[in-house]
GROMACS .gro file of C-alpha atoms in nm:
model
  236
    1MET     CA    1  -1.190 -16.880   8.074
    2ASN     CA    2  -1.176 -16.640   8.366
    3GLN     CA    3  -0.970 -16.766   8.659
    4GLY     CA    4  -1.012 -16.436   8.840
    5LEU     CA    5  -0.769 -16.364   9.121
    6LYS     CA    6  -0.762 -16.715   9.264
    7SER     CA    7  -0.455 -16.798   9.470
    8TYR     CA    8  -0.348 -17.094   9.254
    9THR     CA    9  -0.312 -16.880   8.940
   10LYS     CA   10   0.020 -16.732   8.835
   11GLN     CA   11  -0.025 -16.357   8.839
   12PHE     CA   12   0.213 -16.070   8.774
   13THR     CA   13   0.119 -15.798   9.022
   14HIS     CA   14   0.208 -15.431   9.004
   15ASN     CA   15   0.120 -15.169   9.263
   16VAL     CA   16   0.029 -14.829   9.124
   17SER     CA   17   0.125 -14.588   9.400
   18GLY     CA   18  -0.173 -14.409   9.548
   19VAL     CA   19  -0.416 -14.562   9.297
   20GLY     CA   20  -0.449 -14.939   9.323
   21THR     CA   21  -0.311 -15.278   9.217
   22LEU     CA   22  -0.285 -15.439   8.874
   23SER     CA   23  -0.274 -15.818   8.831
   24PHE     CA   24  -0.193 -15.991   8.503
   25ASN     CA   25  -0.264 -16.355   8.419
   26MET     CA   26  -0.058 -16.447   8.110
   27CYS     CA   27  -0.164 -16.814   8.085
   28GLY     CA   28  -0.319 -16.885   7.744
   29ALA     CA   29  -0.700 -16.889   7.739
   30ALA     CA   30  -0.703 -16.752   8.095
   31GLU     CA   31  -0.509 -16.438   7.993
   32ASN     CA   32  -0.662 -16.142   8.172
   33MET     CA   33  -0.595 -15.822   8.359
   34HIS     CA   34  -0.757 -15.719   8.686
   35MET     CA   35  -0.735 -15.382   8.854
   36ILE     CA   36  -0.824 -15.328   9.220
   37ILE     CA   37  -0.902 -14.972   9.328
   38PRO     CA   38  -0.970 -14.907   9.700
   39LEU     CA   39  -1.278 -14.696   9.770
   40ILE     CA   40  -1.348 -14.655  10.140
   41THR     CA   41  -1.276 -14.832  10.470
   42THR     CA   42  -1.443 -14.780  10.806
   43VAL     CA   43  -1.250 -14.778  11.135
   44GLY     CA   44  -1.289 -14.993  11.446
   45HIS     CA   45  -1.405 -15.352  11.486
   46SER     CA   46  -1.521 -15.557  11.186
   47PRO     CA   47  -1.439 -15.280  10.937
   48ILE     CA   48  -1.625 -15.238  10.610
   49SER     CA   49  -1.360 -15.234  10.337
   50LEU     CA   50  -1.478 -15.157   9.985
   51SER     CA   51  -1.290 -15.164   9.656
   52LEU     CA   52  -1.366 -15.184   9.287
   53ILE     CA   53  -1.241 -15.475   9.076
   54TYR     CA   54  -1.197 -15.418   8.704
   55ASN     CA   55  -1.195 -15.731   8.486
   56GLU     CA   56  -1.060 -15.690   8.134
   57GLN     CA   57  -1.240 -16.001   8.006
   58ASP     CA   58  -1.569 -15.843   8.117
   59LYS     CA   59  -1.481 -15.489   8.007
   60ASP     CA   60  -1.810 -15.452   7.817
   61VAL     CA   61  -2.033 -15.612   8.082
   62ASP     CA   62  -2.245 -15.336   8.234
   63GLY     CA   63  -2.346 -15.322   8.599
   64GLN     CA   64  -2.427 -15.090   8.886
   65PHE     CA   65  -2.077 -14.939   8.870
   66GLY     CA   66  -2.038 -14.918   8.495
   67LYS     CA   67  -1.881 -15.150   8.241
   68GLY     CA   68  -1.604 -15.381   8.357
   69PHE     CA   69  -1.622 -15.293   8.727
   70ARG     CA   70  -1.774 -15.480   9.020
   71LEU     CA   71  -1.763 -15.402   9.391
   72ASN     CA   72  -1.550 -15.648   9.588
   73LEU     CA   73  -1.858 -15.768   9.782
   74PHE     CA   74  -2.031 -15.875   9.459
   75LYS     CA   75  -2.133 -16.241   9.459
   76LYS     CA   76  -2.429 -16.371   9.258
   77LEU     CA   77  -2.590 -16.711   9.315
   78THR     CA   78  -2.750 -16.900   9.024
   79GLN     CA   79  -2.930 -17.235   9.020
   80THR     CA   80  -2.838 -17.472   8.736
   81SER     CA   81  -2.956 -17.814   8.620
   82THR     CA   82  -2.663 -17.975   8.806
   83GLY     CA   83  -2.649 -17.761   9.121
   84TYR     CA   84  -2.548 -17.401   9.185
   85GLU     CA   85  -2.296 -17.150   9.052
   86VAL     CA   86  -2.154 -16.841   9.219
   87LEU     CA   87  -2.021 -16.557   9.004
   88ASN     CA   88  -1.751 -16.367   9.195
   89ALA     CA   89  -1.644 -16.004   9.177
   90ASP     CA   90  -1.330 -16.096   8.979
   91GLY     CA   91  -1.536 -16.273   8.712
   92SER     CA   92  -1.449 -16.628   8.820
   93VAL     CA   93  -1.723 -16.886   8.875
   94ASP     CA   94  -1.745 -17.145   9.155
   95GLN     CA   95  -1.962 -17.454   9.108
   96TYR     CA   96  -2.144 -17.645   9.381
   97LEU     CA   97  -2.269 -17.963   9.216
   98ALA     CA   98  -2.529 -18.205   9.349
   99ALA     CA   99  -2.305 -18.490   9.233
  100ASN     CA  100  -2.035 -18.366   9.477
  101ASN     CA  101  -2.284 -18.312   9.760
  102TYR     CA  102  -2.260 -17.937   9.688
  103TYR     CA  103  -1.893 -17.925   9.791
  104ASN     CA  104  -1.629 -17.733   9.596
  105GLU     CA  105  -1.279 -17.873   9.647
  106GLU     CA  106  -1.110 -17.563   9.510
  107THR     CA  107  -1.275 -17.321   9.753
  108GLY     CA  108  -1.312 -17.570  10.038
  109CYS     CA  109  -1.670 -17.453  10.077
  110ARG     CA  110  -2.004 -17.631  10.081
  111MET     CA  111  -2.347 -17.502   9.983
  112MET     CA  112  -2.582 -17.505  10.284
  113PHE     CA  113  -2.960 -17.502  10.291
  114SER     CA  114  -3.213 -17.415  10.559
  115THR     CA  115  -3.588 -17.355  10.572
  116ASP     CA  116  -3.758 -17.094  10.791
  117SER     CA  117  -4.097 -17.121  10.961
  118ASP     CA  118  -4.269 -16.982  10.652
  119GLY     CA  119  -4.122 -17.251  10.430
  120ASN     CA  120  -3.873 -17.019  10.258
  121ILE     CA  121  -3.542 -17.178  10.159
  122HIS     CA  122  -3.224 -16.992  10.257
  123TYR     CA  123  -2.891 -17.053  10.085
  124GLY     CA  124  -2.541 -17.014  10.217
  125ILE     CA  125  -2.180 -17.109  10.147
  126LYS     CA  126  -1.969 -17.215  10.445
  127ASP     CA  127  -1.597 -17.294  10.469
  128LYS     CA  128  -1.409 -17.510  10.721
  129GLN     CA  129  -1.351 -17.210  10.949
  130GLN     CA  130  -1.729 -17.150  10.963
  131ASN     CA  131  -1.710 -16.830  10.760
  132LYS     CA  132  -2.037 -16.800  10.572
  133VAL     CA  133  -2.190 -16.613  10.281
  134ASN     CA  134  -2.569 -16.589  10.305
  135PHE     CA  135  -2.789 -16.534   9.999
  136ALA     CA  136  -3.142 -16.394  10.002
  137ASN     CA  137  -3.237 -16.489   9.645
  138PHE     CA  138  -3.114 -16.561   9.293
  139GLN     CA  139  -3.186 -16.212   9.159
  140ASP     CA  140  -2.956 -15.982   9.358
  141GLU     CA  141  -2.592 -15.930   9.260
  142PHE     CA  142  -2.489 -15.917   9.626
  143PRO     CA  143  -2.538 -16.168   9.906
  144GLU     CA  144  -2.743 -16.083  10.211
  145SER     CA  145  -2.440 -16.097  10.441
  146TYR     CA  146  -2.087 -16.218  10.505
  147THR     CA  147  -2.026 -16.356  10.857
  148ASN     CA  148  -1.729 -16.521  11.029
  149ASN     CA  149  -1.716 -16.783  11.305
  150TYR     CA  150  -1.742 -16.503  11.565
  151ASN     CA  151  -2.069 -16.388  11.406
  152GLN     CA  152  -1.902 -16.067  11.291
  153GLY     CA  153  -1.921 -15.938  10.936
  154VAL     CA  154  -2.118 -15.714  10.707
  155SER     CA  155  -2.468 -15.714  10.564
  156MET     CA  156  -2.600 -15.561  10.245
  157SER     CA  157  -2.919 -15.365  10.193
  158MET     CA  158  -3.073 -15.376   9.846
  159ASN     CA  159  -3.320 -15.137   9.683
  160GLN     CA  160  -3.489 -15.236   9.357
  161GLY     CA  161  -3.206 -15.475   9.272
  162LYS     CA  162  -2.926 -15.229   9.345
  163LEU     CA  163  -2.691 -15.214   9.642
  164ASP     CA  164  -2.816 -14.943   9.875
  165ALA     CA  165  -2.604 -14.973  10.192
  166ILE     CA  166  -2.345 -15.187  10.372
  167LEU     CA  167  -2.361 -15.227  10.749
  168ASN     CA  168  -2.171 -15.405  11.025
  169LYS     CA  169  -2.274 -15.496  11.379
  170HIS     CA  170  -2.095 -15.198  11.531
  171GLU     CA  171  -2.332 -14.939  11.383
  172ASP     CA  172  -2.100 -14.842  11.101
  173ILE     CA  173  -2.275 -14.785  10.771
  174VAL     CA  174  -2.167 -14.700  10.418
  175TYR     CA  175  -2.461 -14.600  10.207
  176LEU     CA  176  -2.479 -14.521   9.838
  177GLU     CA  177  -2.631 -14.216   9.676
  178HIS     CA  178  -2.708 -14.216   9.303
  179GLU     CA  179  -2.744 -13.870   9.155
  180GLY     CA  180  -2.710 -13.790   8.787
  181ASN     CA  181  -2.388 -13.944   8.658
  182THR     CA  182  -2.235 -13.995   9.005
  183ILE     CA  183  -2.243 -14.262   9.275
  184THR     CA  184  -2.131 -14.151   9.621
  185PHE     CA  185  -2.021 -14.386   9.900
  186ILE     CA  186  -2.086 -14.215  10.234
  187TYR     CA  187  -1.948 -14.343  10.565
  188THR     CA  188  -2.124 -14.258  10.892
  189GLU     CA  189  -2.154 -14.435  11.227
  190ASP     CA  190  -2.396 -14.468  11.520
  191ALA     CA  191  -2.687 -14.357  11.300
  192SER     CA  192  -2.522 -14.013  11.282
  193THR     CA  193  -2.573 -13.769  10.996
  194ILE     CA  194  -2.209 -13.663  11.024
  195ILE     CA  195  -2.012 -13.775  10.720
  196LEU     CA  196  -1.675 -13.923  10.821
  197LYS     CA  197  -1.558 -14.012  10.470
  198LYS     CA  198  -1.698 -14.019  10.123
  199THR     CA  199  -1.591 -14.137   9.778
  200VAL     CA  200  -1.752 -14.007   9.459
  201LEU     CA  201  -1.755 -14.204   9.132
  202THR     CA  202  -1.825 -14.020   8.808
  203ILE     CA  203  -1.965 -14.237   8.528
  204LYS     CA  204  -1.965 -14.133   8.162
  205ASP     CA  205  -2.090 -14.353   7.878
  206ASN     CA  206  -2.140 -14.633   8.131
  207ARG     CA  207  -1.775 -14.627   8.240
  208ILE     CA  208  -1.615 -14.491   8.556
  209THR     CA  209  -1.398 -14.198   8.452
  210ASN     CA  210  -1.315 -14.028   8.783
  211ILE     CA  211  -1.292 -14.118   9.154
  212LYS     CA  212  -1.263 -13.851   9.424
  213TYR     CA  213  -1.183 -13.923   9.789
  214TYR     CA  214  -1.297 -13.695  10.072
  215GLU     CA  215  -1.219 -13.674  10.442
  216GLY     CA  216  -1.543 -13.562  10.598
  217ALA     CA  217  -1.793 -13.413  10.359
  218LEU     CA  218  -1.582 -13.147  10.190
  219THR     CA  219  -1.205 -13.204  10.221
  220LEU     CA  220  -1.073 -13.355   9.897
  221ILE     CA  221  -0.774 -13.578   9.977
  222GLY     CA  222  -0.723 -13.769   9.652
  223GLU     CA  223  -0.840 -13.816   9.297
  224THR     CA  224  -0.799 -14.082   9.027
  225GLU     CA  225  -0.879 -14.033   8.660
  226ILE     CA  226  -0.946 -14.338   8.441
  227ILE     CA  227  -0.887 -14.310   8.067
  228TYR     CA  228  -1.004 -14.583   7.828
  229GLU     CA  229  -0.827 -14.641   7.499
  230THR     CA  230  -0.878 -14.909   7.230
  231ASN     CA  231  -0.631 -15.156   7.381
  232ALA     CA  232  -0.540 -14.985   7.705
  233ILE     CA  233  -0.670 -14.836   8.026
  234LYS     CA  234  -0.478 -14.558   8.200
  235LEU     CA  235  -0.488 -14.432   8.558
  236LYS     CA  236  -0.364 -14.094   8.670
   0.00000   0.00000   0.00000
């Protein structure tokens, strides 16, 4: 059972200076280890803040960012015979059951439905503060957008089932470039071609092995190496 990083779980947390955060759940069947590695954050209003979440229970589950890793914005909606399920970036699953009027007591959120003029059904999850996650379909591994009660937030652009770009309403954009065995997150603003920041992931044998952080396009300001062993994962 994967309880993820939910607030009610008892986690032992350890900060790895300059690299990220490790969280350990030592409770029986829920025993797990998560690792959060920051990637890139925009500046200004409604910032786009991206990080990778490694989930030891899902260490062999492959995805856009290699085995075991999901981007923090990951959230996949699935329809079931009893309602809907949402798989989160940390590997936990939230259920919205028809029997409970699509309300989840744990998250305090309710599944919402609307129909546009073309008859298409749109799905969303809304909490008591009117923060909302909007889904475009059941296929994508990312929602269409996250918005708060001030109508601020971020939206995701998908290309052939893969995350292509993240945007906010202040003309900040982080787009992804896939080339060979690398994925590069590139931050620009105001539709400019000037690169303000970038982060480069190197993937080998379907696992992230190296992360490099750049100020601008060329100035290397940090690097993390990830080493996988039989019963361990090392960062340096």
